[in-house]
mmCIF file of C-alpha atoms and ligand atoms in Angstrom:
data_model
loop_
_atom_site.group_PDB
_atom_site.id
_atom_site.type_symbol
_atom_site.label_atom_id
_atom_site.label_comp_id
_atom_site.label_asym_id
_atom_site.label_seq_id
_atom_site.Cartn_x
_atom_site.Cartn_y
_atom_site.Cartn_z
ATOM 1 C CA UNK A 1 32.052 257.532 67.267
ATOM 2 C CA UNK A 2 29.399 259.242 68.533
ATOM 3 C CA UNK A 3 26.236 260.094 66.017
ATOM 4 C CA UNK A 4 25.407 263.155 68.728
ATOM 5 C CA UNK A 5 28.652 265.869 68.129
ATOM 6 C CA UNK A 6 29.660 267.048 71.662
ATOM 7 C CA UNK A 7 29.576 271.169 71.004
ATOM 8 C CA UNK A 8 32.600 273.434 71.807
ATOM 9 C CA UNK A 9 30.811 275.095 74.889
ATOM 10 C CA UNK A 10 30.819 271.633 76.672
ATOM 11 C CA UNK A 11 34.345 271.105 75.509
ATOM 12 C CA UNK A 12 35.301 274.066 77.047
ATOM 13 C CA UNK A 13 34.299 272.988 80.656
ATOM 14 C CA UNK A 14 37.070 270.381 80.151
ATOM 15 C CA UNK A 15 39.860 272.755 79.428
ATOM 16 C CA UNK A 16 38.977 275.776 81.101
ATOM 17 C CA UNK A 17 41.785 275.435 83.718
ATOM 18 C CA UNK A 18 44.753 275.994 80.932
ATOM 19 C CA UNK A 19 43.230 277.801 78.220
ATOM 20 C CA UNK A 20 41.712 281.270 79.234
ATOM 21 C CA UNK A 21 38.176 282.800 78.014
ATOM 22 C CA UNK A 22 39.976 285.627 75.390
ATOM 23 C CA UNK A 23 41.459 282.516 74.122
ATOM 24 C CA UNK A 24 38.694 279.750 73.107
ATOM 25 C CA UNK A 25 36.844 281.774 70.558
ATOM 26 C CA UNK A 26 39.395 281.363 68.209
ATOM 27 C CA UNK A 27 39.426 277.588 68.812
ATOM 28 C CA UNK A 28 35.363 276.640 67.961
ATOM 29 C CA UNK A 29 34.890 276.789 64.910
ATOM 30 C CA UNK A 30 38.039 274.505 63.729
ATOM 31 C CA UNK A 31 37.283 272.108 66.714
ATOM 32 C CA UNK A 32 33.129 271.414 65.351
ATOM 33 C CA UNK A 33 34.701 271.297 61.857
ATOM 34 C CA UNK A 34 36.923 268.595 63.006
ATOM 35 C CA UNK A 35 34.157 266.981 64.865
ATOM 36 C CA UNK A 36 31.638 266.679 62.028
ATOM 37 C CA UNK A 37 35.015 265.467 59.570
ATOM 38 C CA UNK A 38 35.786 262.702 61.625
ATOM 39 C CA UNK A 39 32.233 261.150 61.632
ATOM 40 C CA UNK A 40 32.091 261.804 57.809
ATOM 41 C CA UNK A 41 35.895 260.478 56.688
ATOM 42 C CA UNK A 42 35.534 257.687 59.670
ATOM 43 C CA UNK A 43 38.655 259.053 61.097
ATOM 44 C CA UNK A 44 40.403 258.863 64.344
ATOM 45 C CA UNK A 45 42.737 261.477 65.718
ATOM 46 C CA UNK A 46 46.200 259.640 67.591
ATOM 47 C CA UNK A 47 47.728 262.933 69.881
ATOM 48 C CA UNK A 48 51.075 262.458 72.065
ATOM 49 C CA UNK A 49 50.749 264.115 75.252
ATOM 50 C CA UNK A 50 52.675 267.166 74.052
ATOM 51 C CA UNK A 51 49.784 268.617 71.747
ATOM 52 C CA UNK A 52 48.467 271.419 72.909
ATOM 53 C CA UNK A 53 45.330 270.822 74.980
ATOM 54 C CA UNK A 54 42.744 271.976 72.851
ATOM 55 C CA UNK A 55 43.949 269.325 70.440
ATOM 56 C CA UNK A 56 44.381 266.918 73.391
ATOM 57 C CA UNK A 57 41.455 267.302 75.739
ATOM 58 C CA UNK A 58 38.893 268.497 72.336
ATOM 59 C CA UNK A 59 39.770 266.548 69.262
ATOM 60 C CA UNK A 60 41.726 263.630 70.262
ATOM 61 C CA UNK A 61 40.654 260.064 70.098
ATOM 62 C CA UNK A 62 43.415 258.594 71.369
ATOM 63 C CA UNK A 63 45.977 260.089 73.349
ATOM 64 C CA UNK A 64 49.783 259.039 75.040
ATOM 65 C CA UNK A 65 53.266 258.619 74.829
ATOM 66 C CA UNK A 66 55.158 257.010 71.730
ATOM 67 C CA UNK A 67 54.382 253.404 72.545
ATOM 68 C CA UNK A 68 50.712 253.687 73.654
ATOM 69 C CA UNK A 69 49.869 255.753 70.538
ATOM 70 C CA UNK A 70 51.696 252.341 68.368
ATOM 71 C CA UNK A 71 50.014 249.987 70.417
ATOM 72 C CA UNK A 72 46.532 251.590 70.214
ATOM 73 C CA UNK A 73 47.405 252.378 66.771
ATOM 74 C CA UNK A 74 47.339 248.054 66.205
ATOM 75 C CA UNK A 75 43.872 248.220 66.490
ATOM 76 C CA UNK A 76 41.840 250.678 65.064
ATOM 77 C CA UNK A 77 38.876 250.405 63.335
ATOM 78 C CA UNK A 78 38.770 253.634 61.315
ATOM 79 C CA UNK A 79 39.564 254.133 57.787
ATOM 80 C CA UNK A 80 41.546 257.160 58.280
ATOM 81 C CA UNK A 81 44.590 257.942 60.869
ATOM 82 C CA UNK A 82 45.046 261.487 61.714
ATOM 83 C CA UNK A 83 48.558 261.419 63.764
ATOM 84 C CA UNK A 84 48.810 264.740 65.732
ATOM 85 C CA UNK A 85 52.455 264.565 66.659
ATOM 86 C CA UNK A 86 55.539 263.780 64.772
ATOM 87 C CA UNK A 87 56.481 262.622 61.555
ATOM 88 C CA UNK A 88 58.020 259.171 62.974
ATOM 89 C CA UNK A 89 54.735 258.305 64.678
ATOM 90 C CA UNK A 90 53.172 259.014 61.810
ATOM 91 C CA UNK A 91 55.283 256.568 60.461
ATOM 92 C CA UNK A 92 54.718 254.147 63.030
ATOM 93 C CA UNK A 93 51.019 254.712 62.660
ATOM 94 C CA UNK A 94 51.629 253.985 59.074
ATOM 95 C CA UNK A 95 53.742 250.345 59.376
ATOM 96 C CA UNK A 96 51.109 249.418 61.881
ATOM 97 C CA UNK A 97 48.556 249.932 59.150
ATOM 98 C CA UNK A 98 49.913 249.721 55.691
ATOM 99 C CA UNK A 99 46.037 249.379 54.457
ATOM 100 C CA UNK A 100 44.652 252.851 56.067
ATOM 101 C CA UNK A 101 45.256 255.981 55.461
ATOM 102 C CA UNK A 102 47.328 258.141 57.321
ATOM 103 C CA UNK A 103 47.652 261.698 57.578
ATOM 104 C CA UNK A 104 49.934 264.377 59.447
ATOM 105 C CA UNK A 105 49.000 267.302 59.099
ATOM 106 C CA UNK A 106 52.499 269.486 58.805
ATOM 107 C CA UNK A 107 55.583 266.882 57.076
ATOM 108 C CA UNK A 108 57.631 269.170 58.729
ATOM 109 C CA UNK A 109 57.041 268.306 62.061
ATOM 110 C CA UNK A 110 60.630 266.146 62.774
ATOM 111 C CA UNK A 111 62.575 265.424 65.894
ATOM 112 C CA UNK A 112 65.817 266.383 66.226
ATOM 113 C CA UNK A 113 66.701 262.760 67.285
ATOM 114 C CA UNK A 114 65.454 261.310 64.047
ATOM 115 C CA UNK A 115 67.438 263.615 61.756
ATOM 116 C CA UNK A 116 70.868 263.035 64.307
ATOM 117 C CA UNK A 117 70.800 259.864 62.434
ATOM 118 C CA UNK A 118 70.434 257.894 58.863
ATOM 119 C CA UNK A 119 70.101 254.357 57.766
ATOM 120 C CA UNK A 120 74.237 254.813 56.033
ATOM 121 C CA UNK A 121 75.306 255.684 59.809
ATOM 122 C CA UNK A 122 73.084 252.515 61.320
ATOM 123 C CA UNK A 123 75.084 249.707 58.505
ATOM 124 C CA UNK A 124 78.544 251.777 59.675
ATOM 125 C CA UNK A 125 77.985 250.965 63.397
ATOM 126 C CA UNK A 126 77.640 247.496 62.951
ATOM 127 C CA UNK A 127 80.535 247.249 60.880
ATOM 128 C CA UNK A 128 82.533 248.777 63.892
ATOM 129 C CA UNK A 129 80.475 246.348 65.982
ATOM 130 C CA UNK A 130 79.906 242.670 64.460
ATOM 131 C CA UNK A 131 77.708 240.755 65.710
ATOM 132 C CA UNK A 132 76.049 243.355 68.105
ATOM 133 C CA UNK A 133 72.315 244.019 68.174
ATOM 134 C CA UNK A 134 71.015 247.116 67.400
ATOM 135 C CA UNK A 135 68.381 248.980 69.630
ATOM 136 C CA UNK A 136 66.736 251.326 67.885
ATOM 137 C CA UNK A 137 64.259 254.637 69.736
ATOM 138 C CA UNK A 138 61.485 254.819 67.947
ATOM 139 C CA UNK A 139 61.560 258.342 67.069
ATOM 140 C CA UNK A 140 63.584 257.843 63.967
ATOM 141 C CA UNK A 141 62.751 257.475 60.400
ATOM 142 C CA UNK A 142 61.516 254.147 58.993
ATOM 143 C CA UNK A 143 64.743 253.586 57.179
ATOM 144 C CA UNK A 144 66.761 253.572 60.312
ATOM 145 C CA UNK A 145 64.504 251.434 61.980
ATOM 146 C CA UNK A 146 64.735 248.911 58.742
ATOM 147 C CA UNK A 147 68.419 248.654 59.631
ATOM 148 C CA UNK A 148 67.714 248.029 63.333
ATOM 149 C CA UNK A 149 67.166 244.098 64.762
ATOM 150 C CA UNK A 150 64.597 246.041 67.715
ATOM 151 C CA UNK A 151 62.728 249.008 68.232
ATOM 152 C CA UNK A 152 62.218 250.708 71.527
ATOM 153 C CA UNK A 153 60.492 253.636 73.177
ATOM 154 C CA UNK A 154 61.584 255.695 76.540
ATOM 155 C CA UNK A 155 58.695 253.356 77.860
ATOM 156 C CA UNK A 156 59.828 249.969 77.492
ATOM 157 C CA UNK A 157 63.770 250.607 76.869
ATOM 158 C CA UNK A 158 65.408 248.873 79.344
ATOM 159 C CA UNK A 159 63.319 245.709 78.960
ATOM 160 C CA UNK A 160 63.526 245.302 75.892
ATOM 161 C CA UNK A 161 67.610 246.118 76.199
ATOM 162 C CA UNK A 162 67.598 243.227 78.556
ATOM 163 C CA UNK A 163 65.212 240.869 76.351
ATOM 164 C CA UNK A 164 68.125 240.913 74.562
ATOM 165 C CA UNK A 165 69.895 238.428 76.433
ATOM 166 C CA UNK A 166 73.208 239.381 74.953
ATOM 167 C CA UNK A 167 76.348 241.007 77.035
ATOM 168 C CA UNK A 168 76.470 244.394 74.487
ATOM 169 C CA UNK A 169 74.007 246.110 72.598
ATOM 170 C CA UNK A 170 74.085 249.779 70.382
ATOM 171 C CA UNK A 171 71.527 251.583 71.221
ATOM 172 C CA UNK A 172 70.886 254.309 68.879
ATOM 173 C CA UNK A 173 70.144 257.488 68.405
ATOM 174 C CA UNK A 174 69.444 259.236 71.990
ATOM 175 C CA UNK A 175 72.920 259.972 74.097
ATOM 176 C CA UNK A 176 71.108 260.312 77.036
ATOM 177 C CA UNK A 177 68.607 257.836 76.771
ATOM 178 C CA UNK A 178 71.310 255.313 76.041
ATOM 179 C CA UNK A 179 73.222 256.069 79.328
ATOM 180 C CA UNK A 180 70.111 256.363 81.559
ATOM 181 C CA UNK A 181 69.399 252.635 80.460
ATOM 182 C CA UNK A 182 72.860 251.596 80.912
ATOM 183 C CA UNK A 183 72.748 252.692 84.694
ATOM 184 C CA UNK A 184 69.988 250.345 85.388
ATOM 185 C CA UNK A 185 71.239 247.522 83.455
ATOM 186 C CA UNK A 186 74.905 245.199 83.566
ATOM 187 C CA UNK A 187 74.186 245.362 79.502
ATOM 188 C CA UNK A 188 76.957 247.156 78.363
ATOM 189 C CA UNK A 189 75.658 250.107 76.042
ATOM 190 C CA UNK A 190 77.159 252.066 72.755
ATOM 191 C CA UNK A 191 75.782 254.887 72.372
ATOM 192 C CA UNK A 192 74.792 257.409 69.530
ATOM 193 C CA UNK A 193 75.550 261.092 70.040
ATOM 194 C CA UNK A 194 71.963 262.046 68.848
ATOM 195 C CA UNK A 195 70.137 264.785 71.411
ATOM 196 C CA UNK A 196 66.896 265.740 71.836
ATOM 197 C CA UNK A 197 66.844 269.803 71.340
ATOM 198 C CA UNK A 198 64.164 269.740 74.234
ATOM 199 C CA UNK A 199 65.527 268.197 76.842
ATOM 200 C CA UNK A 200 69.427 268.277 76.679
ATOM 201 C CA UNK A 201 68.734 272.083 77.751
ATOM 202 C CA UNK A 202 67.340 271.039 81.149
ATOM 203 C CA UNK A 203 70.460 270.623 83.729
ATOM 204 C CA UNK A 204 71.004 269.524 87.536
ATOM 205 C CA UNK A 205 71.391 273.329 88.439
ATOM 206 C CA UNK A 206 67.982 273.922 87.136
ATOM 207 C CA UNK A 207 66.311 271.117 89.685
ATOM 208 C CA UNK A 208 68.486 272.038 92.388
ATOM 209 C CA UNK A 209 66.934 276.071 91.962
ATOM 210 C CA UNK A 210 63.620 274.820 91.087
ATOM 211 C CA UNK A 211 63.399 272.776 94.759
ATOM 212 C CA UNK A 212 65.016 276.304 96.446
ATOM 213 C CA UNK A 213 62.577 278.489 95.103
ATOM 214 C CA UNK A 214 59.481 275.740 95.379
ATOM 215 C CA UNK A 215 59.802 274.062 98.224
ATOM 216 C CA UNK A 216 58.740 270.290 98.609
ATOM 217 C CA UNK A 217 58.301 270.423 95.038
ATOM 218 C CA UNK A 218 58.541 266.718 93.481
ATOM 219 C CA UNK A 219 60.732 266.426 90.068
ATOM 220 C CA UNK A 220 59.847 264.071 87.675
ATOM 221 C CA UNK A 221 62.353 264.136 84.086
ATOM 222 C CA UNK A 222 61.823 262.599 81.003
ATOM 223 C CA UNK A 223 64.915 260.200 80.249
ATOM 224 C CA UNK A 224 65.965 261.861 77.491
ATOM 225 C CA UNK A 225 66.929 264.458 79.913
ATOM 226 C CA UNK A 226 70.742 264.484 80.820
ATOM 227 C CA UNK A 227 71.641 261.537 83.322
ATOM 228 C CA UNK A 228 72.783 264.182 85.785
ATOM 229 C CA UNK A 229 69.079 265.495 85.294
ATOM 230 C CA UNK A 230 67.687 262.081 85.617
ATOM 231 C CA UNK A 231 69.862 261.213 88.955
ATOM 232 C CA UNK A 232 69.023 264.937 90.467
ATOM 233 C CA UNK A 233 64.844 264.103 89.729
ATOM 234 C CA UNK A 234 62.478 262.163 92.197
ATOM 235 C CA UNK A 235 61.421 259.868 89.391
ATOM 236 C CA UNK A 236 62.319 258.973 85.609
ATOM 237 C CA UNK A 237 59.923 257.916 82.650
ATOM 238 C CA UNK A 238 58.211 258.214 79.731
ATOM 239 C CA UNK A 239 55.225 261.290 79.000
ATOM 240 C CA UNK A 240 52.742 258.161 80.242
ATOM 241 C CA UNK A 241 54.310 256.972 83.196
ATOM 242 C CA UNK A 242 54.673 261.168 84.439
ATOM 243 C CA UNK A 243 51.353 261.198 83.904
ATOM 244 C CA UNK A 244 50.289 257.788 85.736
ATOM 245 C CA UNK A 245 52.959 259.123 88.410
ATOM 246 C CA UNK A 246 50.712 262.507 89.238
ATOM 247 C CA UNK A 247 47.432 260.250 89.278
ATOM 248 C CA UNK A 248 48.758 257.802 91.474
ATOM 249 C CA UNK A 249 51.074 259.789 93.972
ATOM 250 C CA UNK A 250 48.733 263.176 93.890
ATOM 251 C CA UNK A 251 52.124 265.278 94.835
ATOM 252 C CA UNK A 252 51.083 268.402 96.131
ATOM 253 C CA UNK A 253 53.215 270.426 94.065
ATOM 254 C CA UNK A 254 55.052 268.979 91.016
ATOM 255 C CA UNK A 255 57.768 269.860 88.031
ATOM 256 C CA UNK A 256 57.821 267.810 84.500
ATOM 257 C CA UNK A 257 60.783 268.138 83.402
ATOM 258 C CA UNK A 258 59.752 267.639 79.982
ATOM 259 C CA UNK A 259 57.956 269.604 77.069
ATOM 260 C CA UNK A 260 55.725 272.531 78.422
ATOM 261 C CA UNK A 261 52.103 271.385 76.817
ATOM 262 C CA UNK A 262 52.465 267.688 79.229
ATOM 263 C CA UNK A 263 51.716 270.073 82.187
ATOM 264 C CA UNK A 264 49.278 271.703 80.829
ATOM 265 C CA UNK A 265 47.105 268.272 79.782
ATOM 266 C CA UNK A 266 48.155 266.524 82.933
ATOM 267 C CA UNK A 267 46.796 269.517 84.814
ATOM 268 C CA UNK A 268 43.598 269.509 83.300
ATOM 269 C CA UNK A 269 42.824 266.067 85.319
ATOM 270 C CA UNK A 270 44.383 266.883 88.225
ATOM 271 C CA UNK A 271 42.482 270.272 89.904
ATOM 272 C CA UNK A 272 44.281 269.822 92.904
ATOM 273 C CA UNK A 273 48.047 269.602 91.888
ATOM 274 C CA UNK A 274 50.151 272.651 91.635
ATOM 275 C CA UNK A 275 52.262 272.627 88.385
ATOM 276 C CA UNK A 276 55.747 274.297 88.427
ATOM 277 C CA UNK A 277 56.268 274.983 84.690
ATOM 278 C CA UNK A 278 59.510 275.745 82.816
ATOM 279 C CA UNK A 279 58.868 275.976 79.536
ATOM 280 C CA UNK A 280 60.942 273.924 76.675
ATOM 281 C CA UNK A 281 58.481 273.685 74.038
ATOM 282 C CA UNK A 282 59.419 271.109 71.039
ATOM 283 C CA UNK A 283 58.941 273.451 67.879
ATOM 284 C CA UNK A 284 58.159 270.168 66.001
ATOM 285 C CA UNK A 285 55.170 268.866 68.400
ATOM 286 C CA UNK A 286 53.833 272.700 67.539
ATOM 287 C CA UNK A 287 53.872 272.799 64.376
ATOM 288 C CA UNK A 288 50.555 270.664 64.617
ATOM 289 C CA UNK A 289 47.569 272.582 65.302
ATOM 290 C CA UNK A 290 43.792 272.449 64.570
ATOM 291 C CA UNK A 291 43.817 274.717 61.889
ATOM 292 C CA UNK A 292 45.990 272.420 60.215
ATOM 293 C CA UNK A 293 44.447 269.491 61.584
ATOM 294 C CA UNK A 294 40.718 270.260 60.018
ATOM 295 C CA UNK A 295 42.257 270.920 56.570
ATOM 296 C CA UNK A 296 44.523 267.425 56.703
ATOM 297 C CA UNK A 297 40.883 265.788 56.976
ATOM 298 C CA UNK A 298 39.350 268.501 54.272
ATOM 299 C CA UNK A 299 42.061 268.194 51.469
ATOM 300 C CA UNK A 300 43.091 264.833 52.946
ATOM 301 C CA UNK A 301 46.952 265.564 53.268
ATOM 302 C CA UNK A 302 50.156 264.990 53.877
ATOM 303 C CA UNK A 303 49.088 261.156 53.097
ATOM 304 C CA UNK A 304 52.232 259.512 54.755
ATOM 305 C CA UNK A 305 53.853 256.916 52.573
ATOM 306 C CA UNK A 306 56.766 254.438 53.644
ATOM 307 C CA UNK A 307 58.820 252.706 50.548
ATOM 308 C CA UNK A 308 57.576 248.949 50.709
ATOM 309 C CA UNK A 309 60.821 247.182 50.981
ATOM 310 C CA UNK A 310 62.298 249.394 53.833
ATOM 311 C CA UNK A 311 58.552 249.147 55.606
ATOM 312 C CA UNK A 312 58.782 245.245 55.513
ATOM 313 C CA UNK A 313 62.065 245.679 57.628
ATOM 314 C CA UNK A 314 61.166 249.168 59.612
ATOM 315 C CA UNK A 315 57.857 247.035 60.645
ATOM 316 C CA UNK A 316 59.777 243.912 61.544
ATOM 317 C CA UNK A 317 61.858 246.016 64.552
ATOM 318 C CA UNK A 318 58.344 247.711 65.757
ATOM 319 C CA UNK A 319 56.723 244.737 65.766
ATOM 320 C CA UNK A 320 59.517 242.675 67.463
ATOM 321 C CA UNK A 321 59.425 246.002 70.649
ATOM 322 C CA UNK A 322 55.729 244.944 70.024
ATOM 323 C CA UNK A 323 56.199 241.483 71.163
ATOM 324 C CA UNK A 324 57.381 242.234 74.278
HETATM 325 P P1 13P B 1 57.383 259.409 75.024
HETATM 326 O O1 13P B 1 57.448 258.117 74.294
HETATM 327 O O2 13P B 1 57.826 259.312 76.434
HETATM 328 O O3 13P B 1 56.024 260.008 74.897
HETATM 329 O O4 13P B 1 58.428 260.424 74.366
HETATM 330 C C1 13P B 1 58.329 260.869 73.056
HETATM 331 C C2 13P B 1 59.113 262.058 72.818
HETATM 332 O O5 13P B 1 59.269 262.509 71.712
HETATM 333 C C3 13P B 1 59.722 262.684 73.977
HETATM 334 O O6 13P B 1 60.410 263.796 73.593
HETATM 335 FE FE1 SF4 B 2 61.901 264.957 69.168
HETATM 336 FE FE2 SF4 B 2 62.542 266.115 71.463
HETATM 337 FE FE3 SF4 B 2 60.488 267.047 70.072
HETATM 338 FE FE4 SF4 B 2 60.312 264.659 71.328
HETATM 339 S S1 SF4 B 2 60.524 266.670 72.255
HETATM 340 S S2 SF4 B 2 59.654 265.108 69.224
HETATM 341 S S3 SF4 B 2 62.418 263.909 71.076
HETATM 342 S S4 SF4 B 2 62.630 267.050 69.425
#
């Protein structure tokens, strides 16, 4: 941490590009409160790439997708986690680091994946299923994950599907996910029926009028998109890898299919790249903002607590996805 606080004026250079001039005033004074509290309460701020930018470009420490935010999460030196995303990486933040404390800073900021499923529904699958595996998406709540043999994220899915070794596996909660892993892979899949409220309402039409009306335009879809979303797109993966994808292919003009803020952060790198942008926003992600951020470090809540004996198991299937 720096001793010298960057001020909001040089922030703003960063960010100019997606948030307009009427609009930054109201952002200063929370974003050097939030500064100055994170050098005082030796705290770190973990963002996913769908938090809004002046959370991502201004405050963050640490930004990415579900499975960079638990890796980085492994080794932080801080005494504090501030997780500016969801409640089940806050979670995640949490098993990583049963010693600090973490913070969200709105408990209800959920995922409709997490809540498609509970630890009751997990134990009744593998009675149907004896003897098979059980992959389990991150973004679920620690007690599903303590019934689950392996975590995994949209990142690293399919390997760690095949790391399995095994001829079946369940893969719970995401529908879609689950199928767009099983067309890669001879592993045969069962699935969950759990959705994400996001990106189930992208479909194929919506590519095929999005390449009419922008010509050349280059589709990338997250894969909890629909698989006939997925097979219509130019490319397929996690927040991180659309992200790396941009930086490393510099498309001239480009769709994330995907939750509105990514473009908006991506963008803010990448001058030169036009950004189509449909807008799905996750109401969860959004229910995180700065205002809420600077009084989670002032009044130091929601302090996120796991229940010992399901975090000895929840951190056993993280750790195993870890491993790998
Ligand atoms: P990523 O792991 O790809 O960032 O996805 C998390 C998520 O919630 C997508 O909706
Ligand atoms: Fe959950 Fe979808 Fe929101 Fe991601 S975008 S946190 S999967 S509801």
């Amino acid at each position: 941490m720096s001793a010298v606080l960057p001020t909001a004026a040089f922030l703003y250079e960063r960010v100019r590009r997606v948030i307009p001039p009427i609009e930054w005033p109201a952002f200063t004074d929370d974003i050097e409160a939030i500064l100055a509290l994170k050098c005082e309460r030796k705290a770190v701020i973990l963002a996913h790439n769908y938090q809004t930018p002046e959370i991502f470009h201004c405050v963050a420490d640490i930004v990415g997708d579900s499975l960079a935010l638990a890796r980085k999460a492994m080794a932080i030196d801080a005494d504090v986690i501030v997780l500016a995303g969801v409640h089940f990486m806050a979670e995640t933040a949490k098993l990583l680091n049963p010693d600090k404390t973490v913070l969200i800073s709105d408990l209800s900021a959920g995922c409709s994946l997490a809540d498609s499923i509970t630890a009751a529904d997990v134990r009744l699958m593998r009675q149907r299923y004896p003897g098979v595996p059980v992959v389990t998406y991150v973004n679920t709540s620690a007690a599903v994950k303590a019934e689950s043999d392996i975590c995994c994220t949209s990142s690293n899915a399919l390997a760690v599907v095949e790391s399995l070794d095994v001829p079946r596996v369940i893969m719970l909660p995401d529908e879609y996910l689950a199928k767009n892993v099983a067309a890669k892979t001879d592993v045969e899949i069962i699935a969950w029926k759990g959705h994400c409220e996001v990106h189930e309402r992208f479909n194929a039409e919506d590519i095929r009028e999005l390449r009419e009306t922008h010509p050349g335009v280059v589709v990338l879809a997250h894969p909890e998109c629909p698989p006939e979303v997925v097979a219509e797109a130019d490319f397929s993966g996690s927040t991180s890898a659309m992200s790396d994808y941009v930086g490393r292919e510099k498309p001239k003009r480009v769709v994330l299919m995907t939750e509105c803020s990514m473009s908006d952060n991506v963008a803010v790198a990448h001058p030169d790249v036009e950004f189509v942008r449909p807008c799905n926003l996750c109401p969860h992600m959004k229910r995180i903002t700065l205002a809420n951020i600077r009084a989670a470090l002032e009044e130091n809540r929601h302090v996120v607590t796991i229940d010992p004996r399901v975090a000895t198991h929840a951190r056993r299937a993280v750790e195993r996805m870890l491993s790998i």
